[in-house]
Short mmCIF file of C-alpha atoms in Angstrom, two decimals:
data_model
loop_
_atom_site.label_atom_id
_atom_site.label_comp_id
_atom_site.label_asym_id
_atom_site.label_seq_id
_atom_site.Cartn_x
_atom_site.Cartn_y
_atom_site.Cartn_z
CA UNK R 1 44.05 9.32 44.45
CA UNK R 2 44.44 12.97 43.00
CA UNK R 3 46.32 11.09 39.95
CA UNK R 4 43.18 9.54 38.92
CA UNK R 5 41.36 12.71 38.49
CA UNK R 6 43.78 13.71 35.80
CA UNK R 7 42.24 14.58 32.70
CA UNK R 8 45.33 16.07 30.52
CA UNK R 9 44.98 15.30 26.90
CA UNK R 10 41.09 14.44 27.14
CA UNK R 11 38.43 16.72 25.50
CA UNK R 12 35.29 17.16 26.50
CA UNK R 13 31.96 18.73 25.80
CA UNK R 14 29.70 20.21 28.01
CA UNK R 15 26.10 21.19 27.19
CA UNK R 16 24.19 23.65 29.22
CA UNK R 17 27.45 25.08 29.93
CA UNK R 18 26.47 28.74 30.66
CA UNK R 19 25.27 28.65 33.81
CA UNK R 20 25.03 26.67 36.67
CA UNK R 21 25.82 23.20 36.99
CA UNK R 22 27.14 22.98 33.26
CA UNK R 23 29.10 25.91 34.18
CA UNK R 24 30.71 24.85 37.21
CA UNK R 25 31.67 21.58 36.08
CA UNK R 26 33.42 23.18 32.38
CA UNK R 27 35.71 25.14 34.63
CA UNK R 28 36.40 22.12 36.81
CA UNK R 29 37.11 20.01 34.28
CA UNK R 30 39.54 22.57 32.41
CA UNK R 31 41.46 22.82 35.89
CA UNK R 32 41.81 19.24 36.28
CA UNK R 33 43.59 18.97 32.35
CA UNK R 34 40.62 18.58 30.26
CA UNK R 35 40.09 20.81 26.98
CA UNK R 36 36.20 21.79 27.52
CA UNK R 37 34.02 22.63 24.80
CA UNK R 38 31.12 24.93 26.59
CA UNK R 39 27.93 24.43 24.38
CA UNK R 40 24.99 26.55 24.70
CA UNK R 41 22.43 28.91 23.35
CA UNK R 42 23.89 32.22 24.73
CA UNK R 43 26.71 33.82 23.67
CA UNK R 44 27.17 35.87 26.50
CA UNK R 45 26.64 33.47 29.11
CA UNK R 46 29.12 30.87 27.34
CA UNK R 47 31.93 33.71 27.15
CA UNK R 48 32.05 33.56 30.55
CA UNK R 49 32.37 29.97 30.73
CA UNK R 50 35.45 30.16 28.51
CA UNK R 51 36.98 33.42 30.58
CA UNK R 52 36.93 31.75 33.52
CA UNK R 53 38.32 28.29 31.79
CA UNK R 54 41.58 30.56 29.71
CA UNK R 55 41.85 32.59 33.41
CA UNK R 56 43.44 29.13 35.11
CA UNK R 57 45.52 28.41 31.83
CA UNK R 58 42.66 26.33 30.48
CA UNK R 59 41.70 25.46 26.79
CA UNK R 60 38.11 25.89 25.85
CA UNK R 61 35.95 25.95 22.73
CA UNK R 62 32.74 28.12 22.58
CA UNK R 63 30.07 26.29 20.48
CA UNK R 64 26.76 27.92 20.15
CA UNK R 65 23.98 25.36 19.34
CA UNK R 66 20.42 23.80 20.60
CA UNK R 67 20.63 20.38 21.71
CA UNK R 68 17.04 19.37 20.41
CA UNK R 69 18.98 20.17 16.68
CA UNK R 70 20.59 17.79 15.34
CA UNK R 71 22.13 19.34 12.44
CA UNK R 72 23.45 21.83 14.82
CA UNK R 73 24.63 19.05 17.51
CA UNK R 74 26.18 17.31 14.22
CA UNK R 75 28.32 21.19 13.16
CA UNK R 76 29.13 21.58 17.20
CA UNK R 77 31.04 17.91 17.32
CA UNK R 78 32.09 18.62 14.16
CA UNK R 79 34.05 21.65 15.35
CA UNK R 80 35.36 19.44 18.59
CA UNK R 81 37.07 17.06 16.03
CA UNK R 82 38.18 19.80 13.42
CA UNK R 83 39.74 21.58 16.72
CA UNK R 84 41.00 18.54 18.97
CA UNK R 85 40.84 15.60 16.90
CA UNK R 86 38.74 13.26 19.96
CA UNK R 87 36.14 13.40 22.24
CA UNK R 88 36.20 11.20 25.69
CA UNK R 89 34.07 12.96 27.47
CA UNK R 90 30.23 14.33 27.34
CA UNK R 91 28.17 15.66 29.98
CA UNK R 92 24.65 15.59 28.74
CA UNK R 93 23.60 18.74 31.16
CA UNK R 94 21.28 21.09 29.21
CA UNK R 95 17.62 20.77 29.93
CA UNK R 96 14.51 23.08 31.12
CA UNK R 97 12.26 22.75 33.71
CA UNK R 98 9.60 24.11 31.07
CA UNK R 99 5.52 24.00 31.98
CA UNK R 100 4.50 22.91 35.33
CA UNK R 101 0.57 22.66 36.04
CA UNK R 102 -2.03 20.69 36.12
CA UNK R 103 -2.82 17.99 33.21
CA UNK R 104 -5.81 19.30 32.12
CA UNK R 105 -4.25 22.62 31.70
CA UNK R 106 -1.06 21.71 30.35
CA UNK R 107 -0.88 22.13 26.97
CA UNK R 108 0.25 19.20 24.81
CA UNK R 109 2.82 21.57 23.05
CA UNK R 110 4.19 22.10 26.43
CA UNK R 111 4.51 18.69 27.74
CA UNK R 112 6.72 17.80 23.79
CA UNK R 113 8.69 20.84 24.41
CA UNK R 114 10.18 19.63 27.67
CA UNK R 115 10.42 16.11 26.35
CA UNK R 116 11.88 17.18 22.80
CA UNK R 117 14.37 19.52 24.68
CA UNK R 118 15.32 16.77 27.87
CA UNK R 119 14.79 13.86 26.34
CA UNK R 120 15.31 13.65 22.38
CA UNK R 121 18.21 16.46 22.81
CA UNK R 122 19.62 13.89 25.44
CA UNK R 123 19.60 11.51 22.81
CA UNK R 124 20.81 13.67 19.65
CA UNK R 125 23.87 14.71 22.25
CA UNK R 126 25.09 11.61 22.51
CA UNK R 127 24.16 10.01 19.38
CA UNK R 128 26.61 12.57 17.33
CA UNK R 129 29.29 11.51 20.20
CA UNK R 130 29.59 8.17 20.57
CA UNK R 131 31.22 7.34 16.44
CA UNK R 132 33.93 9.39 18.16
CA UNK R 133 34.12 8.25 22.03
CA UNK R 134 34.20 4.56 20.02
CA UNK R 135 37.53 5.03 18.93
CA UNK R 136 38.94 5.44 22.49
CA UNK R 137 36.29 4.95 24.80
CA UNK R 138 34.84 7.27 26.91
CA UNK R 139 32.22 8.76 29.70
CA UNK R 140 28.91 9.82 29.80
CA UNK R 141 27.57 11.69 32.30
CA UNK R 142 23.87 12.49 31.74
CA UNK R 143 21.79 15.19 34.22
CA UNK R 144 18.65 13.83 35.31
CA UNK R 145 16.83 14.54 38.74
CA UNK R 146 15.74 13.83 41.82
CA UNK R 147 12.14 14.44 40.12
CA UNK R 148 10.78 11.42 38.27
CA UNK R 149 13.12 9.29 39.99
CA UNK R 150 13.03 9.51 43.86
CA UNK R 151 10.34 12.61 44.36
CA UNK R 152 7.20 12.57 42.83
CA UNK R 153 5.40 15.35 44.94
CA UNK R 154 6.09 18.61 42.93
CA UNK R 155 2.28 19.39 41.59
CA UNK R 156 2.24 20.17 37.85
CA UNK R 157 5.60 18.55 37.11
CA UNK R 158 4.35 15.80 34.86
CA UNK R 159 6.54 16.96 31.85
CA UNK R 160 9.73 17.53 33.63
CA UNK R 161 9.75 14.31 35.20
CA UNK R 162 9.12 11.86 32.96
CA UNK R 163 11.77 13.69 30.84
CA UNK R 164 13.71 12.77 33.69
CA UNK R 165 12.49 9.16 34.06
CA UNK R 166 13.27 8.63 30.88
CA UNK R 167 16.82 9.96 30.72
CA UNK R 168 17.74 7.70 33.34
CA UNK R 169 16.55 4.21 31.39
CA UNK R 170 18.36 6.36 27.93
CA UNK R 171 21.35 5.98 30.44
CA UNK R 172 21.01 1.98 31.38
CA UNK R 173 20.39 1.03 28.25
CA UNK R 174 23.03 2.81 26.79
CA UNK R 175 25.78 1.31 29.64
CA UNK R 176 24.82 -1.86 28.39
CA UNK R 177 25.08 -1.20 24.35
CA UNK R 178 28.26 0.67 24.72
CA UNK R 179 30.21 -1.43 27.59
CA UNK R 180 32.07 -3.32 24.82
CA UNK R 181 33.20 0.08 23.45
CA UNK R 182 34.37 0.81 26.80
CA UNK R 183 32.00 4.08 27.05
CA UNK R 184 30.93 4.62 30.59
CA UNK R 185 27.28 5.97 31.10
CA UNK R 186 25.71 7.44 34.11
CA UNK R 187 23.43 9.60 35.11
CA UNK R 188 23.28 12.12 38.25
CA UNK R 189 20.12 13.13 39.95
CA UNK R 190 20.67 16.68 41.66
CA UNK R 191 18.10 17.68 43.81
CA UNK R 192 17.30 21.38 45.12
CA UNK R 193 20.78 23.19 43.31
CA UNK R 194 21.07 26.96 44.29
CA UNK R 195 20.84 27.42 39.78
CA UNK R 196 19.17 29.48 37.89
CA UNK R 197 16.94 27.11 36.17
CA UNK R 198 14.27 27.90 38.08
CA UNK R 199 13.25 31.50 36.71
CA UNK R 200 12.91 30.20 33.48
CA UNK R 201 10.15 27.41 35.12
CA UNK R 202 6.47 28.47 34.12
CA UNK R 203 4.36 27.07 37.18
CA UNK R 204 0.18 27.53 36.25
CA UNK R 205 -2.21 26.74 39.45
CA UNK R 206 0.61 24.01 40.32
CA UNK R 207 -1.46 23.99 44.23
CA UNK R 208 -4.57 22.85 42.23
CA UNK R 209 -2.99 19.66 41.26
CA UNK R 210 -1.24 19.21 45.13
CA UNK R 211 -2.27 15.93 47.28
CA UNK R 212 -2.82 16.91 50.69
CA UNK R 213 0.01 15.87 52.51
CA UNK R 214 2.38 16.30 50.35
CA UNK R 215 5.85 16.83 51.94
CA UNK R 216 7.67 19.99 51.04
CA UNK R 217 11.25 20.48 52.76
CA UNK R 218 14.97 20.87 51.75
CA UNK R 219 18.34 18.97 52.62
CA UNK R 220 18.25 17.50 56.25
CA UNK R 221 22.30 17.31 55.55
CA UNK R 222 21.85 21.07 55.20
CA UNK R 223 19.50 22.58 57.62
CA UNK R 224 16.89 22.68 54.57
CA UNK R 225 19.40 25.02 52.14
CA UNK R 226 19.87 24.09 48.29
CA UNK R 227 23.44 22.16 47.58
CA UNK R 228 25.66 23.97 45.34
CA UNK R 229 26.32 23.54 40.90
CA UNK R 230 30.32 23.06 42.71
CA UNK R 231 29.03 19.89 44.78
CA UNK R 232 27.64 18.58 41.62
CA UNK R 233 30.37 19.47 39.23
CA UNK R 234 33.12 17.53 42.07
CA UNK R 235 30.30 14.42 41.40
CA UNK R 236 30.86 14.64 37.42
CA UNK R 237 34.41 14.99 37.94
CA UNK R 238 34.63 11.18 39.37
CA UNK R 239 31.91 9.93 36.81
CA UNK R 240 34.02 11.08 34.30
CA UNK R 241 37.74 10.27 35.58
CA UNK R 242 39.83 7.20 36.27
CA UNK R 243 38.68 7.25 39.89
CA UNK R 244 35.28 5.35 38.76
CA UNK R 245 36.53 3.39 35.95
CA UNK R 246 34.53 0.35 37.08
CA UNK R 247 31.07 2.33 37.16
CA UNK R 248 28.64 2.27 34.77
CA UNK R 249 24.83 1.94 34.20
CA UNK R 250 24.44 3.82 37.65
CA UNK R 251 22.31 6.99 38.86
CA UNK R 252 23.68 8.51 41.70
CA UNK R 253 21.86 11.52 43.79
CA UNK R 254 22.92 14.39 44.57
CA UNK R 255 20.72 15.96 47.42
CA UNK R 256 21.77 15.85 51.01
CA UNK R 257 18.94 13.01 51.39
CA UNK R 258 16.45 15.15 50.40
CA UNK R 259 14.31 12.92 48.35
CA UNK R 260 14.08 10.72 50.84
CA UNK R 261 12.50 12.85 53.21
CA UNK R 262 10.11 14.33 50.50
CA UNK R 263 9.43 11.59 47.72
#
């Protein structure tokens, strides 16, 4: 079974890669034969990405850029082709939490920042990939949520999950366009990820917009503690190796059962 997580002589491009979950899986993927291109918005952050990818012997490729950019998304594949001649791989990763309050007091500017950054940078990601997974095929691995799909009782998050909704039809609809290329897509829905994603989430008088009764509680798997960006990046790892080459079209969560016991 280890053989078919083998990734030697595939590339692949991670965005959000400077932290967290984007991080964690980068490095993984490096160790497990994949060149890794670790796209971001800070230098600093993605340096370290890349240290700890050359510090097992891996190849990586430090590409500064904004998803929600698509001249910039356009330069960063660019560079992946101009370095390693292919692409198999993407993991659609970088997103924000952005705005979270009530709708009255959400700003409309707020609520198309999250979506132009989830959603449409979703989209530009893999729309400047897939001329190049095409002539191979490929996997997609997009990072939606447990919110929008199974939980729907964080107050104020009205933004973030439909951003997240909506990356997970992107992702059906996709599996079914790009089957006959032979393109995997899939999405993962992590729920309560010990990240730091979270201190750059503006909540505004989020209890004002809470339903009494609304269930608030962690992992049962875990005694109520957040999972790790590891246990996620091991979950990309099979989306994007031979050991799930019959899986498309699919979300799978990520959460110790925690949006069942909260939705």
């Amino acid at each position: 079974m280890e053989q078919m997580y083998k990734l030697e002589g595939k590339v692949a491009l991670v965005t959000g890669a400077g932290s967290g979950i984007g991080q964690a899986t980068a490095v993984l993927l490096a160790q497990h034969g994949a060149k890794v291109a670790a796209l971001g918005r800070t230098q600093e952050e993605l340096e370290e990405t890349i240290a700890e990818i050359e510090k097992n012997d891996g190849e990586g490729l430090l590409l500064l850029a904004d998803i929600a950019q698509a001249e910039e998304m356009e330069t960063a594949v660019e560079q992946i082709i101009n370095t390693w001649g292919r692409l198999d791989i993407v993991f659609a990763n970088a997103g924000i939490n952005g705005v979270w309050a009530p709708i009255e007091q959400l700003e409309v500017e707020e609520f198309r920042q999250t979506l132009d950054t989830n959603l449409t940078g979703t989209f530009i990601t893999i729309k400047c990939a897939v001329p190049h997974l095409k002539k191979q095929g490929g996997a997609v691995v997009i990072t939606s949520s447990v919110n929008g799909t199974r939980i729907f009782s964080n107050p104020g998050a009205t933004a973030y999950s439909c951003s997240k909704a909506a990356q997970v039809t992107m992702m059906k609809m996709l599996a079914l366009e790009l089957a006959q290329d032979k393109i995997r897509v899939n999405a993962i829905c992590p729920g309560a990820i010990e990240t730091n994603i979270e201190e750059s989430t503006e909540k505004r008088n989020v209890e004002k917009a809470r339903v009494p009764g609304m269930a608030k509680g962690g992992s049962p798997l875990t005694d109520g503690k957040p999972g790790t960006a590891e246990q996620v990046a091991q979950l990309v790892l099979f989306l994007v190796s031979d050991a799930s080459n019959h899986i498309s079209g699919t979300e799978l969560w990520i959460d110790g059962a925690q949006s069942l016991l909260q939705g």
